[in-house]
XYZ file of C-alpha atoms in Angstrom:
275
model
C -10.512 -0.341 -25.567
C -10.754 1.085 -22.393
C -10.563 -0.708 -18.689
C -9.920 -0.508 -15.185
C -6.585 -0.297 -13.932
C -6.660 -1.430 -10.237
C -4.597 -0.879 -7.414
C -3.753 -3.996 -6.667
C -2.388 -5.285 -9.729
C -0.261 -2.162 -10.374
C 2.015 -3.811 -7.042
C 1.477 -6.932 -8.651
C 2.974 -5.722 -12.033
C 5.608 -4.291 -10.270
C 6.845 -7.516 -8.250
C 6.399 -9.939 -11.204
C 9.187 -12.281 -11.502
C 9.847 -12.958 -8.095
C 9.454 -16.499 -6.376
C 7.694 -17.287 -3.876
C 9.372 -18.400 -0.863
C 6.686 -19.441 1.865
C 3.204 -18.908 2.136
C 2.620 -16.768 4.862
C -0.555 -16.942 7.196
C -3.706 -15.215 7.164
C -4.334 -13.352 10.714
C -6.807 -15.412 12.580
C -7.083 -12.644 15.840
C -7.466 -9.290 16.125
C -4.481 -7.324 15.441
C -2.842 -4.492 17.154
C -3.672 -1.134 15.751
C -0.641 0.571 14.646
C -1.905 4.006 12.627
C -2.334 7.608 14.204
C -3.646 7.816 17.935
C -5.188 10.687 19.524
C -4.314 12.051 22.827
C -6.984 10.122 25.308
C -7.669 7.441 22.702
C -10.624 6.704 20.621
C -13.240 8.224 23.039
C -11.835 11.344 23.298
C -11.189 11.332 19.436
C -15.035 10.397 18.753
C -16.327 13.174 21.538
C -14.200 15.845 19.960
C -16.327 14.970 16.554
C -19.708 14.868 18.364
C -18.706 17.914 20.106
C -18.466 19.614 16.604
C -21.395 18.448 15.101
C -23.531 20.147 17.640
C -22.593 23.229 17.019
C -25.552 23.566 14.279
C -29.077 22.784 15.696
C -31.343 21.451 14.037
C -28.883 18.911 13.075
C -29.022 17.669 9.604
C -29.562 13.983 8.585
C -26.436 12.503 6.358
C -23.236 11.694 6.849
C -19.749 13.639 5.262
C -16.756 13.444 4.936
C -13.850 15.706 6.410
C -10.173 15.049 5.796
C -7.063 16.439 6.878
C -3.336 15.558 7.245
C -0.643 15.201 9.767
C 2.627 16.511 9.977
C 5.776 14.761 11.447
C 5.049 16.074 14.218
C 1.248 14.909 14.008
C -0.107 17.735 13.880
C -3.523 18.178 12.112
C -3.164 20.518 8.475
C -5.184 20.940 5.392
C -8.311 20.123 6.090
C -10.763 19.652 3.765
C -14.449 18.203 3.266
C -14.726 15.470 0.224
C -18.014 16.174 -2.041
C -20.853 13.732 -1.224
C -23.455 12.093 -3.876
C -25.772 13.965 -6.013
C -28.511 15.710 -4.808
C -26.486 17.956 -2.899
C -27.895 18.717 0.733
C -27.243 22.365 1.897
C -27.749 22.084 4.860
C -25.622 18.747 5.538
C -22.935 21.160 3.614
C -22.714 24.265 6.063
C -23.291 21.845 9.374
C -20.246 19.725 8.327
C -17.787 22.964 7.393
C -19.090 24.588 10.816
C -17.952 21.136 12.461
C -14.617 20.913 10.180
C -13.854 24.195 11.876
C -14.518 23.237 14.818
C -12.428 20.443 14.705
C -9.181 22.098 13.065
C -9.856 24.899 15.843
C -10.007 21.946 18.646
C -7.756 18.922 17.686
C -4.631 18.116 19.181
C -1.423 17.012 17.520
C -1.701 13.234 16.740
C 1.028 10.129 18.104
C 2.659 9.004 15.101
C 4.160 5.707 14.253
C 8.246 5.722 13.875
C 9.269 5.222 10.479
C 10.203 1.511 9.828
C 7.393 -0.121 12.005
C 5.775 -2.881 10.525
C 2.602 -0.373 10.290
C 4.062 3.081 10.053
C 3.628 4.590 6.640
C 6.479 6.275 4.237
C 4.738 9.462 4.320
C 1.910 10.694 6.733
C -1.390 9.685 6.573
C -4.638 11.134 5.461
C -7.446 10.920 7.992
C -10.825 10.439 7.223
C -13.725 11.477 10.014
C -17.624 10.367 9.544
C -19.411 13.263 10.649
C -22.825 11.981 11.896
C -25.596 14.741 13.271
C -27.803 12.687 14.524
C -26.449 9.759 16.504
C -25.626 9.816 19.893
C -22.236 9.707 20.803
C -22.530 6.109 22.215
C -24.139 4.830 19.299
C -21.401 5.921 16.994
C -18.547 3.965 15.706
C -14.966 4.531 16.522
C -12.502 5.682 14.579
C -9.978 2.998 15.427
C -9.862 0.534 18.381
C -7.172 -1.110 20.554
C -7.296 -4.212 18.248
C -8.065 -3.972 14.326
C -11.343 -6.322 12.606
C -9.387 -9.289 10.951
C -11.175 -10.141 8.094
C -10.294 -13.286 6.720
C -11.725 -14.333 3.469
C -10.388 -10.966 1.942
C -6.791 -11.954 3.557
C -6.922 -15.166 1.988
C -8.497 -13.963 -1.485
C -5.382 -11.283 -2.067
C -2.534 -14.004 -0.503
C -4.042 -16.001 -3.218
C -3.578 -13.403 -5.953
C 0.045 -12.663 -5.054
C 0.675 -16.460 -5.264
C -0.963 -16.622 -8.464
C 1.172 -14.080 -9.911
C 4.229 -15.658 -8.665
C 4.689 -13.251 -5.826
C 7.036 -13.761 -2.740
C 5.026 -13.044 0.674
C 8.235 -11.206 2.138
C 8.399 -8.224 -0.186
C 7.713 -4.910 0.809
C 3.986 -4.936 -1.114
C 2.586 -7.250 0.910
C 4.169 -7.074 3.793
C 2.972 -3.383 4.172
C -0.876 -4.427 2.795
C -1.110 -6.941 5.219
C -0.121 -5.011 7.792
C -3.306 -2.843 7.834
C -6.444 -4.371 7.550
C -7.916 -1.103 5.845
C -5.553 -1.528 3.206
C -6.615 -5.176 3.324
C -10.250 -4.078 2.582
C -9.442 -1.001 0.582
C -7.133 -3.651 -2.312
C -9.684 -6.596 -1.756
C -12.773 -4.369 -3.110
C -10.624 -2.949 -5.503
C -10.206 -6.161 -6.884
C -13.678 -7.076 -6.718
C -15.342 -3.812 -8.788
C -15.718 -3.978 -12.457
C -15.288 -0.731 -14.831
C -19.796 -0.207 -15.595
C -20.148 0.449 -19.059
C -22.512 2.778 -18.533
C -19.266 4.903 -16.346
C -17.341 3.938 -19.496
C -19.497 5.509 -22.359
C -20.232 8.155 -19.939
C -16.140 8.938 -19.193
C -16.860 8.910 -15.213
C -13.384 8.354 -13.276
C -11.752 9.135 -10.180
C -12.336 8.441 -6.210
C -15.324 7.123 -4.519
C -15.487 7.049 -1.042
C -17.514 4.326 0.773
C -18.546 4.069 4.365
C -19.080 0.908 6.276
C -19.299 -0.105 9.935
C -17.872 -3.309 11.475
C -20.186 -4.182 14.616
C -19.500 -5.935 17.901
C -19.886 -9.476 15.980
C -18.237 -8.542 13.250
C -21.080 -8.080 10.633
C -20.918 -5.321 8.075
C -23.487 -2.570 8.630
C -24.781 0.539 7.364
C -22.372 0.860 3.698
C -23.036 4.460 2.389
C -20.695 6.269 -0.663
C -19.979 9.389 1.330
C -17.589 10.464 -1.413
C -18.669 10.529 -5.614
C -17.290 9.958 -8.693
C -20.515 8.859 -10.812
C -23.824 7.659 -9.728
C -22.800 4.538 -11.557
C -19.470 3.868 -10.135
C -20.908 4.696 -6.625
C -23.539 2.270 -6.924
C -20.677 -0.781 -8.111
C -18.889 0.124 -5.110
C -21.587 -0.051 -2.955
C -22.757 -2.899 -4.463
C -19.330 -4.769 -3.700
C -19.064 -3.706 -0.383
C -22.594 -4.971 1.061
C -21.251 -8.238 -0.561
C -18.481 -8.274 1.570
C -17.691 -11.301 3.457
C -18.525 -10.562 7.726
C -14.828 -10.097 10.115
C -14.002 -13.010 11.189
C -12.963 -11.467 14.418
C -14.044 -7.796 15.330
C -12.381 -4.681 16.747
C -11.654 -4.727 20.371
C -11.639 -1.496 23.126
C -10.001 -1.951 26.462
C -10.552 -6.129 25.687
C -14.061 -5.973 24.459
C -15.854 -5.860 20.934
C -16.664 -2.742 19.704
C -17.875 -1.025 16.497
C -15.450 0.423 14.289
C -16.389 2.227 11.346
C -13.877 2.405 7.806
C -13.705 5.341 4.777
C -11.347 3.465 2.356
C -11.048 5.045 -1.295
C -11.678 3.084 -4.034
C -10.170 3.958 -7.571
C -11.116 4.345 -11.232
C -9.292 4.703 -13.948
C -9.965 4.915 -17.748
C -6.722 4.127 -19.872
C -6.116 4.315 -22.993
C -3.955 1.464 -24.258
C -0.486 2.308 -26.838
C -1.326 2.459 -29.605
């Protein structure tokens, strides 16, 4: 037989046997953002992409994918543009590798977190940038905001799923998960998609990427796979993710709501049990 091995209950399987202590609390306001920061903040972050989309005229309709890491010293490397869904569009190809180019050519080196803040990560981050041709620049989501989305119901589904397991809410699993409310999102769909047998018979695995925008009130807009592994498990993805419950609080800029916009990577794995 062969299944789905999620994320989520890999960390489970790994802190099984511990008891819990106290349940902790669900965030019920926005929270600080704690990842990478560009120099001038998210504006100058989300002209620097607009700038580099209109470097190819006419501008193509879609939406890709470019990716890159960060050094120690934040610095920008290795970037890269993730393969979109089936038909391919030329044209959205070449505009987004002019704009990648543009970017690595143009970006500054990145504020990092110090190592051992409660949302600094063990290695350095992989960013993921929407490229979008044909929105305006004020129209267009931001990467990140002063203040994270909370989101609530998915808080409160995976705190119930590490209590159920028998999991303590201090260790290091959770207390990094819940310190990120993409992470949050990213292990809370996880949770949610099932292996399609069609994906199964077929032997599709690996990475989709899905896009989704959090608006000023918190709603979930515009989900699009920007990232394949299958028609089929692109379309359970997507279907999980316009299912998703609304934030219960949304992302805030300089103390108001704005639109934030997430690329989280969802997994899929066939495995062969021992035999």
């Amino acid at each position: 037989m062969k299944y789905l091995l999620p994320a989520l209950f890999v960390a489970i399987a790994l802190q099984l046997g511990t008891a819990p202590t106290a349940q902790a609390q669900a965030p019920t306001s926005a929270t600080t953002y704690s990842g990478p920061r560009y120099p001038g903040g998210p504006d100058s972050l989300r002209a620097l992409v607009y700038r580099s989309t209109r470097i190819t005229t006419p501008a193509p309709a879609g939406k890709m994918l470019v990716q890159f890491e960060l050094q120690p010293d934040g610095k920008a490397f290795n970037f890269t543009m993730v393969r979109p869904p089936d038909p391919m569009n030329k044209a959205l190809v070449d505009a987004t590798a002019a704009a990648r180019n543009y970017v690595e050519a143009n970006m500054l080196a990145w504020q990092l977190d110090k190592p051992g803040t409660t949302g600094a990560s063990i290695k350095a981050p992989k960013i993921s940038l929407a490229m979008e041709f044909t929105t305006l620049p004020a129209a267009q989501a931001y990467y990140y905001a002063d203040h994270e989305p909370v989101f609530k119901d998915a808080t409160e589904a995976l705190r119930a799923t590490f209590s159920k397991f028998r999991v303590s809410p201090n260790d290091s699993v959770q207390q990094h998960l819940f310190a990120s409310p993409s992470r949050i999102l990213a292990e809370h769909i996880q949770s949610k998609v099932k292996y399609p047998p069609n994906a199964l018979r077929s032997g599709q695995q690996g990475q989709v990427y899905v896009y989704f925008e959090v608006a000023e009130n918190g709603a979930i807009d515009n989900p699009q796979v920007v990232g394949t592994a299958g028609k089929y498990l692109d379309d359970e993805v997507l279907k999980v993710v316009k299912n998703l419950s609304a934030a219960s609080a949304p992302a805030q800029l300089r103390g108001q709501p704005v639109r934030v916009y997430y690329t989280l990577p969802i997994n899929f794995k066939i495995v062969k049990p021992r035999s």
